[in-house]
Amino acid sequence: GAQTGGGPGVNTKAARIIQAARTAGQTMLSEYDSKRVLKLYGVPTSKEVLVTSQTAARTAASKIGYPVVLKACSADATHKTEKGLVAVGLGTDRALTDAFRTLKSRAGKRYDGDYLVQEMVKGDREIMIGMVRDAQFGPSVMFGLGGIFTEILRDVVFRVAPVRKRD
């Protein structure tokens, strides 16, 4: 299995994920790849399975356990909620199948990305974390309010990497 918590080999594994994205011409990681990198460094993430078909989505949901969330997943699939590419609280195979068809239709014929089946996690807040390489300050970490309010409230801060707990 993947090592967590910053042990030996973590930087190499994370670098491979990032290099694969660069080789594919991406300037951003998909949600799935971002979480793979975070998990390597010991950051808890939701249970999820990357799928390409309805059948695989149903298999993943039965493994994870209902209810689940279904999302379009591609490095190009940003602002998924606003584009109708997220379905939450799917409690049955039928609901998942219907949602898969709906998301596939909304994504359009040119969408060649995958789909994420995730455990349904409830909480009071959604957060967002990201990284940019600023021309003046170098690698910087972004942290803030996530979900549908990200762009509305713009509650985001940046810190120069590496960050510590107090940051």
mmCIF file of C-alpha atoms in Angstrom:
data_model
loop_
_atom_site.group_PDB
_atom_site.id
_atom_site.type_symbol
_atom_site.label_atom_id
_atom_site.label_comp_id
_atom_site.label_asym_id
_atom_site.label_seq_id
_atom_site.Cartn_x
_atom_site.Cartn_y
_atom_site.Cartn_z
ATOM 1 C CA GLY A 1 0.000 0.000 0.000
ATOM 2 C CA ALA A 2 0.867 3.663 -0.178
ATOM 3 C CA GLN A 3 2.976 5.056 2.583
ATOM 4 C CA THR A 4 1.541 7.877 4.627
ATOM 5 C CA GLY A 5 2.738 10.462 7.058
ATOM 6 C CA GLY A 6 5.776 11.608 5.094
ATOM 7 C CA GLY A 7 7.765 8.333 5.286
ATOM 8 C CA PRO A 8 10.454 7.221 2.842
ATOM 9 C CA GLY A 9 9.412 7.244 -0.797
ATOM 10 C CA VAL A 10 6.553 9.719 -0.316
ATOM 11 C CA ASN A 11 8.249 12.519 -2.255
ATOM 12 C CA THR A 12 9.031 10.115 -5.104
ATOM 13 C CA LYS A 13 5.443 8.850 -5.301
ATOM 14 C CA ALA A 14 4.005 12.360 -5.154
ATOM 15 C CA ALA A 15 6.498 13.538 -7.770
ATOM 16 C CA ARG A 16 5.385 10.717 -10.094
ATOM 17 C CA ILE A 17 1.741 11.805 -9.822
ATOM 18 C CA ILE A 18 2.663 15.421 -10.537
ATOM 19 C CA GLN A 19 5.022 14.497 -13.389
ATOM 20 C CA ALA A 20 2.322 12.353 -15.030
ATOM 21 C CA ALA A 21 -0.012 15.370 -14.959
ATOM 22 C CA ARG A 22 2.677 17.603 -16.470
ATOM 23 C CA THR A 23 3.416 15.048 -19.180
ATOM 24 C CA ALA A 24 -0.311 15.042 -20.017
ATOM 25 C CA GLY A 25 -0.133 18.849 -20.408
ATOM 26 C CA GLN A 26 -2.144 19.581 -17.249
ATOM 27 C CA THR A 27 -1.609 22.738 -15.233
ATOM 28 C CA MET A 28 -3.792 21.433 -12.379
ATOM 29 C CA LEU A 29 -4.259 18.053 -10.740
ATOM 30 C CA SER A 30 -7.658 16.409 -10.762
ATOM 31 C CA GLU A 31 -9.429 16.086 -7.421
ATOM 32 C CA TYR A 32 -8.493 12.395 -7.356
ATOM 33 C CA ASP A 33 -4.788 13.012 -8.009
ATOM 34 C CA SER A 34 -4.722 15.911 -5.537
ATOM 35 C CA LYS A 35 -6.097 13.649 -2.828
ATOM 36 C CA ARG A 36 -3.584 10.929 -3.704
ATOM 37 C CA VAL A 37 -0.775 13.424 -3.056
ATOM 38 C CA LEU A 38 -2.370 14.680 0.179
ATOM 39 C CA LYS A 39 -2.884 11.117 1.407
ATOM 40 C CA LEU A 40 0.811 10.362 0.843
ATOM 41 C CA TYR A 41 1.600 13.145 3.307
ATOM 42 C CA GLY A 42 -0.818 11.835 5.933
ATOM 43 C CA VAL A 43 -3.774 14.139 5.254
ATOM 44 C CA PRO A 44 -7.052 12.234 5.809
ATOM 45 C CA THR A 45 -9.212 11.965 2.708
ATOM 46 C CA SER A 46 -12.603 10.456 1.920
ATOM 47 C CA LYS A 47 -12.946 6.896 0.656
ATOM 48 C CA GLU A 48 -13.282 7.047 -3.096
ATOM 49 C CA VAL A 49 -12.896 5.042 -6.270
ATOM 50 C CA LEU A 50 -12.142 6.413 -9.736
ATOM 51 C CA VAL A 51 -14.437 4.842 -12.355
ATOM 52 C CA THR A 52 -15.257 5.122 -16.052
ATOM 53 C CA SER A 53 -18.590 3.285 -16.275
ATOM 54 C CA GLN A 54 -21.952 2.875 -14.548
ATOM 55 C CA THR A 55 -21.124 -0.747 -13.732
ATOM 56 C CA ALA A 56 -17.851 0.221 -12.095
ATOM 57 C CA ALA A 57 -19.642 3.020 -10.216
ATOM 58 C CA ARG A 58 -22.164 0.553 -8.751
ATOM 59 C CA THR A 59 -19.366 -1.849 -7.770
ATOM 60 C CA ALA A 60 -17.477 0.991 -6.084
ATOM 61 C CA ALA A 61 -20.581 2.196 -4.234
ATOM 62 C CA SER A 62 -21.302 -1.269 -2.879
ATOM 63 C CA LYS A 63 -17.681 -1.510 -1.684
ATOM 64 C CA ILE A 64 -17.714 1.973 -0.085
ATOM 65 C CA GLY A 65 -21.275 1.681 1.237
ATOM 66 C CA TYR A 66 -24.287 3.865 0.492
ATOM 67 C CA PRO A 67 -24.980 6.781 0.566
ATOM 68 C CA VAL A 68 -22.332 8.013 -1.884
ATOM 69 C CA VAL A 69 -21.398 11.076 -3.892
ATOM 70 C CA LEU A 70 -20.757 10.965 -7.641
ATOM 71 C CA LYS A 71 -18.573 13.626 -9.304
ATOM 72 C CA ALA A 72 -17.104 14.216 -12.730
ATOM 73 C CA CYS A 73 -13.341 14.028 -12.246
ATOM 74 C CA SER A 74 -10.832 15.611 -14.583
ATOM 75 C CA ALA A 75 -8.126 18.228 -14.248
ATOM 76 C CA ASP A 76 -10.397 20.374 -16.437
ATOM 77 C CA ALA A 77 -13.532 19.757 -14.342
ATOM 78 C CA THR A 78 -13.430 22.765 -12.016
ATOM 79 C CA HIS A 79 -16.478 24.392 -10.458
ATOM 80 C CA LYS A 80 -18.259 21.044 -10.637
ATOM 81 C CA THR A 81 -21.162 22.003 -8.388
ATOM 82 C CA GLU A 82 -22.028 25.084 -10.442
ATOM 83 C CA LYS A 83 -21.918 23.003 -13.642
ATOM 84 C CA GLY A 84 -24.176 20.311 -12.176
ATOM 85 C CA LEU A 85 -21.404 17.699 -12.175
ATOM 86 C CA VAL A 86 -21.880 16.586 -8.564
ATOM 87 C CA ALA A 87 -24.632 14.374 -7.169
ATOM 88 C CA VAL A 88 -24.828 13.866 -3.396
ATOM 89 C CA GLY A 89 -26.729 11.574 -1.065
ATOM 90 C CA LEU A 90 -27.140 8.730 -3.561
ATOM 91 C CA GLY A 91 -28.609 5.922 -1.474
ATOM 92 C CA THR A 92 -29.340 3.169 -3.995
ATOM 93 C CA ASP A 93 -27.992 1.567 -7.169
ATOM 94 C CA ARG A 94 -30.899 3.132 -9.058
ATOM 95 C CA ALA A 95 -30.137 6.634 -7.778
ATOM 96 C CA LEU A 96 -26.461 6.172 -8.679
ATOM 97 C CA THR A 97 -27.295 4.925 -12.185
ATOM 98 C CA ASP A 98 -29.639 7.864 -12.792
ATOM 99 C CA ALA A 99 -27.031 10.313 -11.490
ATOM 100 C CA PHE A 100 -24.315 8.787 -13.671
ATOM 101 C CA ARG A 101 -26.459 9.261 -16.778
ATOM 102 C CA THR A 102 -27.307 12.846 -15.781
ATOM 103 C CA LEU A 103 -23.690 13.810 -15.095
ATOM 104 C CA LYS A 104 -22.502 12.183 -18.307
ATOM 105 C CA SER A 105 -25.099 14.172 -20.252
ATOM 106 C CA ARG A 106 -24.239 17.458 -18.507
ATOM 107 C CA ALA A 107 -20.500 16.911 -19.009
ATOM 108 C CA GLY A 108 -21.077 16.686 -22.756
ATOM 109 C CA LYS A 109 -19.818 14.466 -25.544
ATOM 110 C CA ARG A 110 -16.325 15.979 -25.474
ATOM 111 C CA TYR A 111 -15.798 15.107 -21.799
ATOM 112 C CA ASP A 112 -13.235 12.330 -21.606
ATOM 113 C CA GLY A 113 -12.673 12.399 -17.856
ATOM 114 C CA ASP A 114 -13.481 9.820 -15.241
ATOM 115 C CA TYR A 115 -15.962 9.861 -12.374
ATOM 116 C CA LEU A 116 -15.380 9.662 -8.636
ATOM 117 C CA VAL A 117 -17.580 7.595 -6.367
ATOM 118 C CA GLN A 118 -17.016 8.843 -2.817
ATOM 119 C CA GLU A 119 -18.334 8.140 0.623
ATOM 120 C CA MET A 120 -20.922 10.691 1.701
ATOM 121 C CA VAL A 121 -19.320 12.790 4.430
ATOM 122 C CA LYS A 122 -21.363 15.328 6.330
ATOM 123 C CA GLY A 123 -19.954 18.226 8.261
ATOM 124 C CA ASP A 124 -20.413 21.871 9.078
ATOM 125 C CA ARG A 125 -17.817 23.195 6.625
ATOM 126 C CA GLU A 126 -16.026 22.467 3.395
ATOM 127 C CA ILE A 127 -12.443 23.557 3.060
ATOM 128 C CA MET A 128 -10.173 24.018 0.104
ATOM 129 C CA ILE A 129 -6.413 23.627 -0.037
ATOM 130 C CA GLY A 130 -4.134 24.298 -2.957
ATOM 131 C CA MET A 131 -0.637 25.225 -3.986
ATOM 132 C CA VAL A 132 0.731 27.820 -6.358
ATOM 133 C CA ARG A 133 4.272 28.717 -7.300
ATOM 134 C CA ASP A 134 4.385 32.484 -6.952
ATOM 135 C CA ALA A 135 7.034 34.245 -9.069
ATOM 136 C CA GLN A 136 8.164 36.336 -6.090
ATOM 137 C CA PHE A 137 7.572 34.086 -3.064
ATOM 138 C CA GLY A 138 7.988 30.590 -4.548
ATOM 139 C CA PRO A 139 5.795 27.655 -3.442
ATOM 140 C CA SER A 140 2.790 28.947 -1.518
ATOM 141 C CA VAL A 141 -0.065 27.065 0.108
ATOM 142 C CA MET A 142 -3.659 28.280 -0.256
ATOM 143 C CA PHE A 143 -6.254 27.408 2.382
ATOM 144 C CA GLY A 144 -9.821 28.579 2.741
ATOM 145 C CA LEU A 145 -13.526 28.048 2.682
ATOM 146 C CA GLY A 146 -14.479 25.483 0.054
ATOM 147 C CA GLY A 147 -17.586 24.341 -1.726
ATOM 148 C CA ILE A 148 -20.057 26.641 -3.386
ATOM 149 C CA PHE A 149 -19.008 29.641 -1.274
ATOM 150 C CA THR A 150 -15.369 29.668 -2.383
ATOM 151 C CA GLU A 151 -15.772 32.318 -5.049
ATOM 152 C CA ILE A 152 -18.617 34.188 -3.357
ATOM 153 C CA LEU A 153 -16.963 34.804 0.020
ATOM 154 C CA ARG A 154 -13.320 34.600 -1.090
ATOM 155 C CA ASP A 155 -12.290 33.495 2.410
ATOM 156 C CA VAL A 156 -8.806 32.311 1.431
ATOM 157 C CA VAL A 157 -5.312 32.814 2.824
ATOM 158 C CA PHE A 158 -1.872 32.081 1.376
ATOM 159 C CA ARG A 159 1.274 31.098 3.257
ATOM 160 C CA VAL A 160 4.761 30.526 1.899
ATOM 161 C CA ALA A 161 5.674 26.815 2.016
ATOM 162 C CA PRO A 162 6.564 24.943 4.041
ATOM 163 C CA VAL A 163 3.746 25.612 6.489
ATOM 164 C CA ARG A 164 3.674 24.652 10.152
ATOM 165 C CA LYS A 165 0.730 23.775 12.375
ATOM 166 C CA ARG A 166 0.427 27.355 13.640
ATOM 167 C CA ASP A 167 0.170 28.608 10.052
#
